[in-house]
Structures are given as C-alpha cells and as structure tokens.
PDB file of C-alpha atoms in Angstrom:
ATOM      1  CA  MET A   1     199.204 221.591  -9.100  1.00  0.00           C
ATOM      2  CA  THR A   2     200.608 217.537  -7.520  1.00  0.00           C
ATOM      3  CA  PRO A   3     203.208 218.133  -5.516  1.00  0.00           C
ATOM      4  CA  ALA A   4     206.553 215.785  -7.158  1.00  0.00           C
ATOM      5  CA  PRO A   5     207.545 212.639  -5.157  1.00  0.00           C
ATOM      6  CA  THR A   6     210.431 212.496  -3.999  1.00  0.00           C
ATOM      7  CA  THR A   7     213.737 210.678  -3.492  1.00  0.00           C
ATOM      8  CA  PRO A   8     213.782 208.690  -0.297  1.00  0.00           C
ATOM      9  CA  PRO A   9     217.591 209.317   0.471  1.00  0.00           C
ATOM     10  CA  ALA A  10     220.345 206.134   0.626  1.00  0.00           C
ATOM     11  CA  ARG A  11     220.500 204.503   2.822  1.00  0.00           C
ATOM     12  CA  LYS A  12     224.359 204.495   4.405  1.00  0.00           C
ATOM     13  CA  LEU A  13     225.924 200.848   5.008  1.00  0.00           C
ATOM     14  CA  PRO A  14     227.687 199.994   8.627  1.00  0.00           C
ATOM     15  CA  GLN A  15     231.446 199.334   7.038  1.00  0.00           C
ATOM     16  CA  GLY A  16     232.496 195.908   5.493  1.00  0.00           C
ATOM     17  CA  HIS A  17     229.626 195.117   4.448  1.00  0.00           C
ATOM     18  CA  ARG A  18     229.663 194.574   1.596  1.00  0.00           C
ATOM     19  CA  PRO A  19     226.537 194.929  -1.399  1.00  0.00           C
ATOM     20  CA  CYS A  20     224.305 192.328  -2.894  1.00  0.00           C
ATOM     21  CA  ARG A  21     225.290 191.816  -6.537  1.00  0.00           C
ATOM     22  CA  SER A  22     222.144 193.177  -8.590  1.00  0.00           C
ATOM     23  CA  ALA A  23     219.893 190.628 -10.182  1.00  0.00           C
ATOM     24  CA  ASP A  24     219.809 193.712 -12.863  1.00  0.00           C
ATOM     25  CA  PRO A  25     220.039 191.565 -16.468  1.00  0.00           C
ATOM     26  CA  ASP A  26     222.368 194.834 -17.555  1.00  0.00           C
ATOM     27  CA  GLY A  27     224.465 194.429 -14.505  1.00  0.00           C
ATOM     28  CA  PRO A  28     227.683 192.725 -13.350  1.00  0.00           C
ATOM     29  CA  ARG A  29     227.664 189.658 -14.349  1.00  0.00           C
ATOM     30  CA  PRO A  30     229.976 186.708 -11.574  1.00  0.00           C
ATOM     31  CA  ALA A  31     232.396 185.768 -12.985  1.00  0.00           C
ATOM     32  CA  PRO A  32     232.515 181.875 -14.825  1.00  0.00           C
ATOM     33  CA  ALA A  33     233.319 179.040 -13.214  1.00  0.00           C
ATOM     34  CA  PRO A  34     236.689 177.586 -13.645  1.00  0.00           C
ATOM     35  CA  ASP A  35     236.990 174.347 -15.924  1.00  0.00           C
ATOM     36  CA  ALA A  36     237.819 171.987 -14.095  1.00  0.00           C
ATOM     37  CA  SER A  37     239.434 169.990 -17.855  1.00  0.00           C
ATOM     38  CA  ARG A  38     241.859 172.953 -17.901  1.00  0.00           C
ATOM     39  CA  THR A  39     242.505 172.729 -14.250  1.00  0.00           C
ATOM     40  CA  THR A  40     245.904 171.636 -13.277  1.00  0.00           C
ATOM     41  CA  THR A  41     247.918 171.655 -10.498  1.00  0.00           C
ATOM     42  CA  ARG A  42     251.261 171.318  -9.776  1.00  0.00           C
ATOM     43  CA  ALA A  43     251.689 167.901  -8.962  1.00  0.00           C
ATOM     44  CA  ASP A  44     250.013 167.068 -11.871  1.00  0.00           C
ATOM     45  CA  THR A  45     252.215 168.577 -14.255  1.00  0.00           C
ATOM     46  CA  ARG A  46     254.645 166.953 -12.631  1.00  0.00           C
ATOM     47  CA  THR A  47     253.001 164.067 -13.032  1.00  0.00           C
ATOM     48  CA  THR A  48     252.649 164.494 -16.501  1.00  0.00           C
ATOM     49  CA  ARG A  49     256.920 165.341 -17.030  1.00  0.00           C
ATOM     50  CA  ALA A  50     257.109 162.412 -15.296  1.00  0.00           C
ATOM     51  CA  THR A  51     255.666 159.712 -17.823  1.00  0.00           C
ATOM     52  CA  SER A  52     256.288 161.727 -21.106  1.00  0.00           C
ATOM     53  CA  VAL A  53     259.909 161.630 -20.013  1.00  0.00           C
ATOM     54  CA  THR A  54     261.843 159.171 -22.348  1.00  0.00           C
ATOM     55  CA  PRO A  55     264.757 157.169 -21.049  1.00  0.00           C
ATOM     56  CA  VAL A  56     268.181 157.992 -22.229  1.00  0.00           C
ATOM     57  CA  ASN A  57     269.484 154.336 -21.808  1.00  0.00           C
ATOM     58  CA  PRO A  58     266.056 152.146 -23.051  1.00  0.00           C
ATOM     59  CA  VAL A  59     267.210 148.689 -22.708  1.00  0.00           C
ATOM     60  CA  SER A  60     266.869 146.588 -25.415  1.00  0.00           C
ATOM     61  CA  PRO A  61     264.481 143.795 -25.643  1.00  0.00           C
ATOM     62  CA  VAL A  62     267.769 141.354 -26.077  1.00  0.00           C
ATOM     63  CA  GLY A  63     269.686 142.565 -23.455  1.00  0.00           C
ATOM     64  CA  PRO A  64     272.795 144.960 -23.497  1.00  0.00           C
ATOM     65  CA  VAL A  65     274.218 145.164 -26.723  1.00  0.00           C
ATOM     66  CA  THR A  66     278.732 144.277 -25.985  1.00  0.00           C
ATOM     67  CA  PRO A  67     280.359 147.126 -28.411  1.00  0.00           C
ATOM     68  CA  VAL A  68     283.398 145.271 -30.491  1.00  0.00           C
ATOM     69  CA  GLY A  69     285.908 146.782 -30.914  1.00  0.00           C
ATOM     70  CA  PRO A  70     287.859 147.185 -34.710  1.00  0.00           C
ATOM     71  CA  VAL A  71     290.210 144.080 -35.399  1.00  0.00           C
ATOM     72  CA  SER A  72     293.586 143.332 -37.293  1.00  0.00           C
ATOM     73  CA  ARG A  73     293.530 141.576 -39.956  1.00  0.00           C
ATOM     74  CA  SER A  74     296.253 140.166 -38.323  1.00  0.00           C
ATOM     75  CA  THR A  75     294.443 138.628 -35.786  1.00  0.00           C
ATOM     76  CA  ARG A  76     291.451 137.813 -38.094  1.00  0.00           C
ATOM     77  CA  ARG A  77     293.873 135.729 -39.689  1.00  0.00           C
ATOM     78  CA  THR A  78     295.458 134.015 -36.668  1.00  0.00           C
ATOM     79  CA  ASP A  79     293.014 133.043 -35.305  1.00  0.00           C
ATOM     80  CA  THR A  80     291.193 131.416 -38.247  1.00  0.00           C
ATOM     81  CA  ALA A  81     293.896 129.357 -39.020  1.00  0.00           C
ATOM     82  CA  ASP A  82     294.360 128.284 -35.798  1.00  0.00           C
ATOM     83  CA  GLU A  83     291.113 127.087 -35.989  1.00  0.00           C
ATOM     84  CA  PRO A  84     290.813 123.908 -36.844  1.00  0.00           C
ATOM     85  CA  VAL A  85     294.062 123.439 -34.350  1.00  0.00           C
ATOM     86  CA  THR A  86     291.706 123.563 -31.524  1.00  0.00           C
ATOM     87  CA  ARG A  87     289.501 121.405 -33.005  1.00  0.00           C
ATOM     88  CA  LEU A  88     291.960 118.581 -33.577  1.00  0.00           C
ATOM     89  CA  ALA A  89     293.316 119.317 -29.721  1.00  0.00           C
ATOM     90  CA  LEU A  90     289.769 118.852 -28.190  1.00  0.00           C
ATOM     91  CA  ALA A  91     289.018 115.684 -30.133  1.00  0.00           C
ATOM     92  CA  ALA A  92     292.480 115.077 -28.978  1.00  0.00           C
ATOM     93  CA  ARG A  93     291.221 115.472 -26.190  1.00  0.00           C
ATOM     94  CA  ASP A  94     287.771 113.517 -26.453  1.00  0.00           C
ATOM     95  CA  GLY A  95     289.958 110.245 -27.093  1.00  0.00           C
ATOM     96  CA  ASP A  96     290.253 110.646 -30.822  1.00  0.00           C
ATOM     97  CA  PRO A  97     293.864 108.708 -32.386  1.00  0.00           C
ATOM     98  CA  GLU A  98     293.983 110.956 -35.051  1.00  0.00           C
ATOM     99  CA  ALA A  99     292.873 114.177 -33.903  1.00  0.00           C
ATOM    100  CA  VAL A 100     296.020 113.151 -31.902  1.00  0.00           C
ATOM    101  CA  ASP A 101     298.047 112.925 -34.864  1.00  0.00           C
ATOM    102  CA  ARG A 102     297.329 115.687 -36.833  1.00  0.00           C
ATOM    103  CA  PHE A 103     297.673 117.953 -33.969  1.00  0.00           C
ATOM    104  CA  VAL A 104     300.688 117.044 -33.103  1.00  0.00           C
ATOM    105  CA  ARG A 105     301.771 116.864 -37.291  1.00  0.00           C
ATOM    106  CA  ALA A 106     299.839 120.334 -37.567  1.00  0.00           C
ATOM    107  CA  LEU A 107     302.303 122.422 -35.195  1.00  0.00           C
ATOM    108  CA  HIS A 108     305.703 120.041 -35.043  1.00  0.00           C
ATOM    109  CA  ARG A 109     306.997 122.464 -37.825  1.00  0.00           C
ATOM    110  CA  ASP A 110     306.217 125.510 -35.419  1.00  0.00           C
ATOM    111  CA  VAL A 111     307.533 124.369 -32.104  1.00  0.00           C
ATOM    112  CA  LEU A 112     310.020 123.386 -33.706  1.00  0.00           C
ATOM    113  CA  ARG A 113     311.287 126.765 -35.267  1.00  0.00           C
ATOM    114  CA  TYR A 114     310.222 128.162 -31.956  1.00  0.00           C
ATOM    115  CA  VAL A 115     311.995 125.804 -29.332  1.00  0.00           C
ATOM    116  CA  ALA A 116     315.294 126.159 -31.525  1.00  0.00           C
ATOM    117  CA  HIS A 117     315.242 129.505 -31.768  1.00  0.00           C
ATOM    118  CA  LEU A 118     314.696 129.502 -27.875  1.00  0.00           C
ATOM    119  CA  SER A 119     317.015 127.897 -26.640  1.00  0.00           C
ATOM    120  CA  ALA A 120     319.751 128.630 -28.963  1.00  0.00           C
ATOM    121  CA  ASP A 121     320.909 125.400 -30.194  1.00  0.00           C
ATOM    122  CA  PRO A 122     319.324 123.486 -32.695  1.00  0.00           C
ATOM    123  CA  GLN A 123     320.829 120.200 -31.994  1.00  0.00           C
ATOM    124  CA  ALA A 124     318.820 119.952 -28.727  1.00  0.00           C
ATOM    125  CA  ALA A 125     315.339 121.137 -30.772  1.00  0.00           C
ATOM    126  CA  ASP A 126     314.164 117.768 -31.603  1.00  0.00           C
ATOM    127  CA  ASP A 127     314.483 116.795 -28.555  1.00  0.00           C
ATOM    128  CA  LEU A 128     312.844 120.348 -26.814  1.00  0.00           C
ATOM    129  CA  ALA A 129     310.267 119.539 -29.207  1.00  0.00           C
ATOM    130  CA  GLN A 130     309.720 115.820 -28.395  1.00  0.00           C
ATOM    131  CA  ASP A 131     309.137 116.751 -24.752  1.00  0.00           C
ATOM    132  CA  THR A 132     306.713 119.637 -25.422  1.00  0.00           C
ATOM    133  CA  PHE A 133     304.068 117.846 -27.224  1.00  0.00           C
ATOM    134  CA  LEU A 134     305.414 114.698 -24.496  1.00  0.00           C
ATOM    135  CA  ARG A 135     303.933 117.560 -21.671  1.00  0.00           C
ATOM    136  CA  ALA A 136     300.975 119.201 -24.223  1.00  0.00           C
ATOM    137  CA  LEU A 137     299.348 115.564 -24.391  1.00  0.00           C
ATOM    138  CA  GLY A 138     299.906 114.329 -20.868  1.00  0.00           C
ATOM    139  CA  SER A 139     298.121 117.456 -19.256  1.00  0.00           C
ATOM    140  CA  LEU A 140     296.013 117.722 -22.419  1.00  0.00           C
ATOM    141  CA  HIS A 141     292.648 117.068 -20.147  1.00  0.00           C
ATOM    142  CA  ARG A 142     293.372 120.052 -17.967  1.00  0.00           C
ATOM    143  CA  PHE A 143     292.728 121.804 -22.233  1.00  0.00           C
ATOM    144  CA  GLU A 144     289.321 123.870 -22.815  1.00  0.00           C
ATOM    145  CA  GLY A 145     290.466 125.739 -25.823  1.00  0.00           C
ATOM    146  CA  ARG A 146     289.193 128.925 -23.879  1.00  0.00           C
ATOM    147  CA  SER A 147     292.838 130.042 -26.352  1.00  0.00           C
ATOM    148  CA  SER A 148     294.474 128.314 -28.443  1.00  0.00           C
ATOM    149  CA  ALA A 149     295.411 125.391 -29.096  1.00  0.00           C
ATOM    150  CA  ARG A 150     298.280 126.743 -30.712  1.00  0.00           C
ATOM    151  CA  THR A 151     299.332 129.278 -27.705  1.00  0.00           C
ATOM    152  CA  TRP A 152     298.504 127.050 -25.342  1.00  0.00           C
ATOM    153  CA  LEU A 153     301.123 124.504 -27.254  1.00  0.00           C
ATOM    154  CA  LEU A 154     303.667 127.390 -27.665  1.00  0.00           C
ATOM    155  CA  SER A 155     303.635 128.378 -23.020  1.00  0.00           C
ATOM    156  CA  ILE A 156     304.470 124.792 -22.898  1.00  0.00           C
ATOM    157  CA  ALA A 157     307.330 124.701 -25.678  1.00  0.00           C
ATOM    158  CA  ARG A 158     308.242 127.971 -23.786  1.00  0.00           C
ATOM    159  CA  ARG A 159     308.696 126.193 -20.110  1.00  0.00           C
ATOM    160  CA  THR A 160     310.071 122.957 -21.205  1.00  0.00           C
ATOM    161  CA  VAL A 161     313.345 125.366 -22.669  1.00  0.00           C
ATOM    162  CA  VAL A 162     313.429 126.876 -18.440  1.00  0.00           C
ATOM    163  CA  ASP A 163     313.727 123.748 -17.376  1.00  0.00           C
ATOM    164  CA  SER A 164     316.086 122.113 -19.925  1.00  0.00           C
ATOM    165  CA  LEU A 165     318.109 125.447 -19.380  1.00  0.00           C
ATOM    166  CA  ARG A 166     317.988 125.072 -15.708  1.00  0.00           C
ATOM    167  CA  HIS A 167     319.048 121.866 -15.739  1.00  0.00           C
ATOM    168  CA  ALA A 168     321.979 121.940 -18.290  1.00  0.00           C
ATOM    169  CA  ALA A 169     322.432 125.017 -15.775  1.00  0.00           C
ATOM    170  CA  ALA A 170     322.696 122.750 -12.854  1.00  0.00           C
ATOM    171  CA  ARG A 171     324.276 119.955 -14.392  1.00  0.00           C
ATOM    172  CA  PRO A 172     328.396 120.003 -13.683  1.00  0.00           C
ATOM    173  CA  ARG A 173     330.359 119.946 -16.620  1.00  0.00           C
ATOM    174  CA  LEU A 174     332.716 117.210 -17.544  1.00  0.00           C
ATOM    175  CA  SER A 175     334.975 119.531 -20.233  1.00  0.00           C
ATOM    176  CA  ASP A 176     336.392 122.239 -20.909  1.00  0.00           C
ATOM    177  CA  ARG A 177     336.952 122.008 -24.269  1.00  0.00           C
ATOM    178  CA  ASP A 178     334.486 123.214 -26.922  1.00  0.00           C
ATOM    179  CA  ASP A 179     333.319 119.901 -29.463  1.00  0.00           C
ATOM    180  CA  TRP A 180     335.354 120.630 -32.208  1.00  0.00           C
ATOM    181  CA  GLN A 181     332.509 119.826 -35.507  1.00  0.00           C
ATOM    182  CA  ALA A 182     330.704 122.834 -33.541  1.00  0.00           C
ATOM    183  CA  ALA A 183     333.237 125.254 -33.486  1.00  0.00           C
ATOM    184  CA  ALA A 184     334.286 124.062 -36.990  1.00  0.00           C
ATOM    185  CA  GLU A 185     330.567 125.744 -37.951  1.00  0.00           C
ATOM    186  CA  GLN A 186     330.477 128.195 -36.411  1.00  0.00           C
ATOM    187  CA  ALA A 187     333.600 128.553 -37.713  1.00  0.00           C
ATOM    188  CA  GLN A 188     332.985 128.802 -40.817  1.00  0.00           C
ATOM    189  CA  PRO A 189     331.467 132.018 -43.147  1.00  0.00           C
ATOM    190  CA  ARG A 190     327.592 132.268 -43.687  1.00  0.00           C
ATOM    191  CA  GLY A 191     325.753 135.046 -45.790  1.00  0.00           C
ATOM    192  CA  LEU A 192     322.575 135.320 -46.681  1.00  0.00           C
ATOM    193  CA  PRO A 193     321.037 131.923 -47.572  1.00  0.00           C
ATOM    194  CA  GLY A 194     322.220 130.919 -43.853  1.00  0.00           C
ATOM    195  CA  PHE A 195     319.602 133.408 -42.531  1.00  0.00           C
ATOM    196  CA  GLU A 196     316.760 131.035 -44.959  1.00  0.00           C
ATOM    197  CA  ASP A 197     317.569 127.890 -43.208  1.00  0.00           C
ATOM    198  CA  GLY A 198     318.064 129.208 -39.639  1.00  0.00           C
ATOM    199  CA  ILE A 199     321.587 128.448 -38.985  1.00  0.00           C
ATOM    200  CA  ALA A 200     322.814 131.981 -38.793  1.00  0.00           C
ATOM    201  CA  LEU A 201     320.021 133.795 -37.620  1.00  0.00           C
ATOM    202  CA  ALA A 202     319.827 131.088 -34.186  1.00  0.00           C
ATOM    203  CA  GLU A 203     323.576 132.673 -34.036  1.00  0.00           C
ATOM    204  CA  LEU A 204     322.575 136.157 -33.664  1.00  0.00           C
ATOM    205  CA  LEU A 205     320.075 135.368 -31.671  1.00  0.00           C
ATOM    206  CA  ALA A 206     322.168 133.600 -28.884  1.00  0.00           C
ATOM    207  CA  ALA A 207     323.459 136.598 -28.212  1.00  0.00           C
ATOM    208  CA  ILE A 208     319.949 138.635 -27.489  1.00  0.00           C
ATOM    209  CA  PRO A 209     318.797 137.907 -23.590  1.00  0.00           C
ATOM    210  CA  ALA A 210     316.395 135.069 -23.675  1.00  0.00           C
ATOM    211  CA  GLU A 211     312.868 137.258 -22.923  1.00  0.00           C
ATOM    212  CA  ARG A 212     313.899 139.898 -25.912  1.00  0.00           C
ATOM    213  CA  ARG A 213     314.781 136.279 -28.134  1.00  0.00           C
ATOM    214  CA  GLN A 214     311.769 133.862 -27.286  1.00  0.00           C
ATOM    215  CA  ALA A 215     309.038 137.956 -27.943  1.00  0.00           C
ATOM    216  CA  PHE A 216     311.278 138.295 -31.427  1.00  0.00           C
ATOM    217  CA  VAL A 217     310.487 134.629 -32.311  1.00  0.00           C
ATOM    218  CA  LEU A 218     307.351 134.346 -31.104  1.00  0.00           C
ATOM    219  CA  THR A 219     306.121 137.720 -33.016  1.00  0.00           C
ATOM    220  CA  GLN A 220     308.368 137.934 -36.111  1.00  0.00           C
ATOM    221  CA  VAL A 221     309.572 134.344 -36.776  1.00  0.00           C
ATOM    222  CA  LEU A 222     306.321 132.461 -36.371  1.00  0.00           C
ATOM    223  CA  GLN A 223     303.880 135.432 -36.864  1.00  0.00           C
ATOM    224  CA  GLN A 224     302.265 135.512 -33.759  1.00  0.00           C
ATOM    225  CA  PRO A 225     299.988 138.563 -32.943  1.00  0.00           C
ATOM    226  CA  TYR A 226     301.555 140.373 -30.474  1.00  0.00           C
ATOM    227  CA  ALA A 227     298.301 139.362 -27.890  1.00  0.00           C
ATOM    228  CA  GLU A 228     299.113 135.651 -28.361  1.00  0.00           C
ATOM    229  CA  ALA A 229     302.696 136.156 -27.428  1.00  0.00           C
ATOM    230  CA  ALA A 230     301.743 138.240 -24.327  1.00  0.00           C
ATOM    231  CA  ALA A 231     299.249 135.399 -24.170  1.00  0.00           C
ATOM    232  CA  ALA A 232     301.745 131.864 -24.583  1.00  0.00           C
ATOM    233  CA  ILE A 233     304.971 134.053 -22.315  1.00  0.00           C
ATOM    234  CA  GLY A 234     303.125 135.554 -19.256  1.00  0.00           C
ATOM    235  CA  CYS A 235     303.083 139.197 -19.771  1.00  0.00           C
ATOM    236  CA  PRO A 236     301.087 141.770 -21.075  1.00  0.00           C
ATOM    237  CA  VAL A 237     301.698 142.997 -24.740  1.00  0.00           C
ATOM    238  CA  GLY A 238     302.875 146.151 -24.058  1.00  0.00           C
ATOM    239  CA  THR A 239     305.574 144.653 -22.640  1.00  0.00           C
ATOM    240  CA  VAL A 240     305.820 141.976 -26.053  1.00  0.00           C
ATOM    241  CA  ARG A 241     306.436 145.252 -27.637  1.00  0.00           C
ATOM    242  CA  SER A 242     309.410 146.838 -26.090  1.00  0.00           C
ATOM    243  CA  ARG A 243     310.902 143.716 -25.937  1.00  0.00           C
ATOM    244  CA  VAL A 244     310.285 142.543 -29.703  1.00  0.00           C
ATOM    245  CA  ALA A 245     311.425 146.744 -30.266  1.00  0.00           C
ATOM    246  CA  ARG A 246     315.188 145.873 -28.529  1.00  0.00           C
ATOM    247  CA  ALA A 247     315.889 142.452 -30.228  1.00  0.00           C
ATOM    248  CA  ARG A 248     315.269 144.438 -33.139  1.00  0.00           C
ATOM    249  CA  ALA A 249     317.531 147.236 -32.364  1.00  0.00           C
ATOM    250  CA  THR A 250     320.416 144.829 -31.134  1.00  0.00           C
ATOM    251  CA  LEU A 251     320.076 142.427 -34.458  1.00  0.00           C
ATOM    252  CA  ILE A 252     320.013 145.632 -36.811  1.00  0.00           C
ATOM    253  CA  GLU A 253     323.368 146.465 -34.818  1.00  0.00           C
ATOM    254  CA  ALA A 254     325.180 143.189 -35.064  1.00  0.00           C
ATOM    255  CA  LEU A 255     324.150 142.877 -38.838  1.00  0.00           C
ATOM    256  CA  ALA A 256     325.795 146.292 -39.377  1.00  0.00           C
ATOM    257  CA  ALA A 257     329.092 145.527 -37.711  1.00  0.00           C
ATOM    258  CA  ALA A 258     329.411 142.135 -39.439  1.00  0.00           C
TER     259      ALA A 258
END
C-alpha cells in the first residue's frame, strides 16, 4: 500500500513581507489604471472655471453707452426752438451780415421784455435792450454754441441791467421831485388788461427783490426752462425754483390785497 503524499508545512514569511500577487486567472485582479482623460487636478479645475466665467459687465465693441435720462417736453421744445437762433448766432460770428440782422430780430422781443421787467422801468427798456445787443455783438467772437444763443444773450442782458442799476445808484440825484407824468401814470387805475400790456405786472414785480424778480421773469414770463434760467442767472436750478416760488407767493398776496 502506497503511503499518501504529505503536504509540506507552509512557510512563514518574515514580518512586513507581502506575498506576490497570484498569477492565477481566477485570483484577484489588479486595480485598473486610472483613465488619463478623466483625471482632473485642482489647478485644471480652477483654470477651467476661470475661462468659462462670463464677465459681468462686458465691454461693448462700440464703446461705453451713456445712459440718457428722461427729458421734459418743455426742455425738448425749447431746445428745438433755440436751434435756429443758435445757428444764426454762429453764422453771425463767422461774418454773415444777414445772420446778424436775423439774430437781432429773432430775440429782440424777449430781450426787451426781460430788461423791462428786470429793471422795473419800462421807459428804460429800449436803451437797455440796445445796450444788450451792442455788448452781445461785440463779444460774439467768443460765442462757441455750448449753450443756446438765447441763454447766452439773456445772461448779457442781466449784466446790462445790473450795471445800469449800479450806475444809477452812484449817480447824484438832480431833484427830489418825482416826474409828474410818471406819478400820474402810476396813479391811474389799471385792471386786468394792464397785465397783457405788462404795465400792471411791472408795478407788481417792482416790489419783489431783484433776484426773485429775474427768476420769475425768465421762467414765467419768457417761458424758459429752469435749467436755462439757472444758466443765465448763474445759480443752481433749486435756487431758481425757490426764488420763483417766493416771487409767486408775493404776487398772490399783492393781488389779494388789491
């Protein structure tokens, strides 16, 4: 009887030694190598995110767009009406004699009404208007059209009236007696038609301080926008609105007391 083969005892491996993987196809398979196409590092992720983010405020190829606010109807109407006058002023500046005549005729009425109410002296209005246009034509070479010709001319008219009032205040009075014709005209009763002629309105405006009077005349009599009036006077728009409101309140009180 043949003895059964004996199995040799298993060898003990030293501590820390790992056995080699079995070549048996049924044994455990090694882990597959990582796919390079799916491997993504943190640096790659940051780069991808940085390149895929759309800028918040993209720059337009035609340049920055300036937002345009709402424009009131009165401002659009005045700007449109003043464009022909401004073109006449620029043509007159360039030496066109016909443009000079048309420019004076186009704005003579507005200047005459403005200086009459501003000076509170209708009798001196013609001289003040003439002086205004003489000053304007003398400085026309400096007009660049940045503002409307109407605003530019009314600012000259304002300075003309101020200079006239200063000159009259510094001039000695020849007599303390009032002109009897002017006194008689002021004593005559005037009704509503007087406002249409500007006579009664001039008397009421004469009692208003000069700063409020000129703001009221520009915006309420000459129908200039508050921005144009502020440019002619040389003060903020809010100041013009405040002066007009106070002038209107004074006129209402005067009419109520009449």
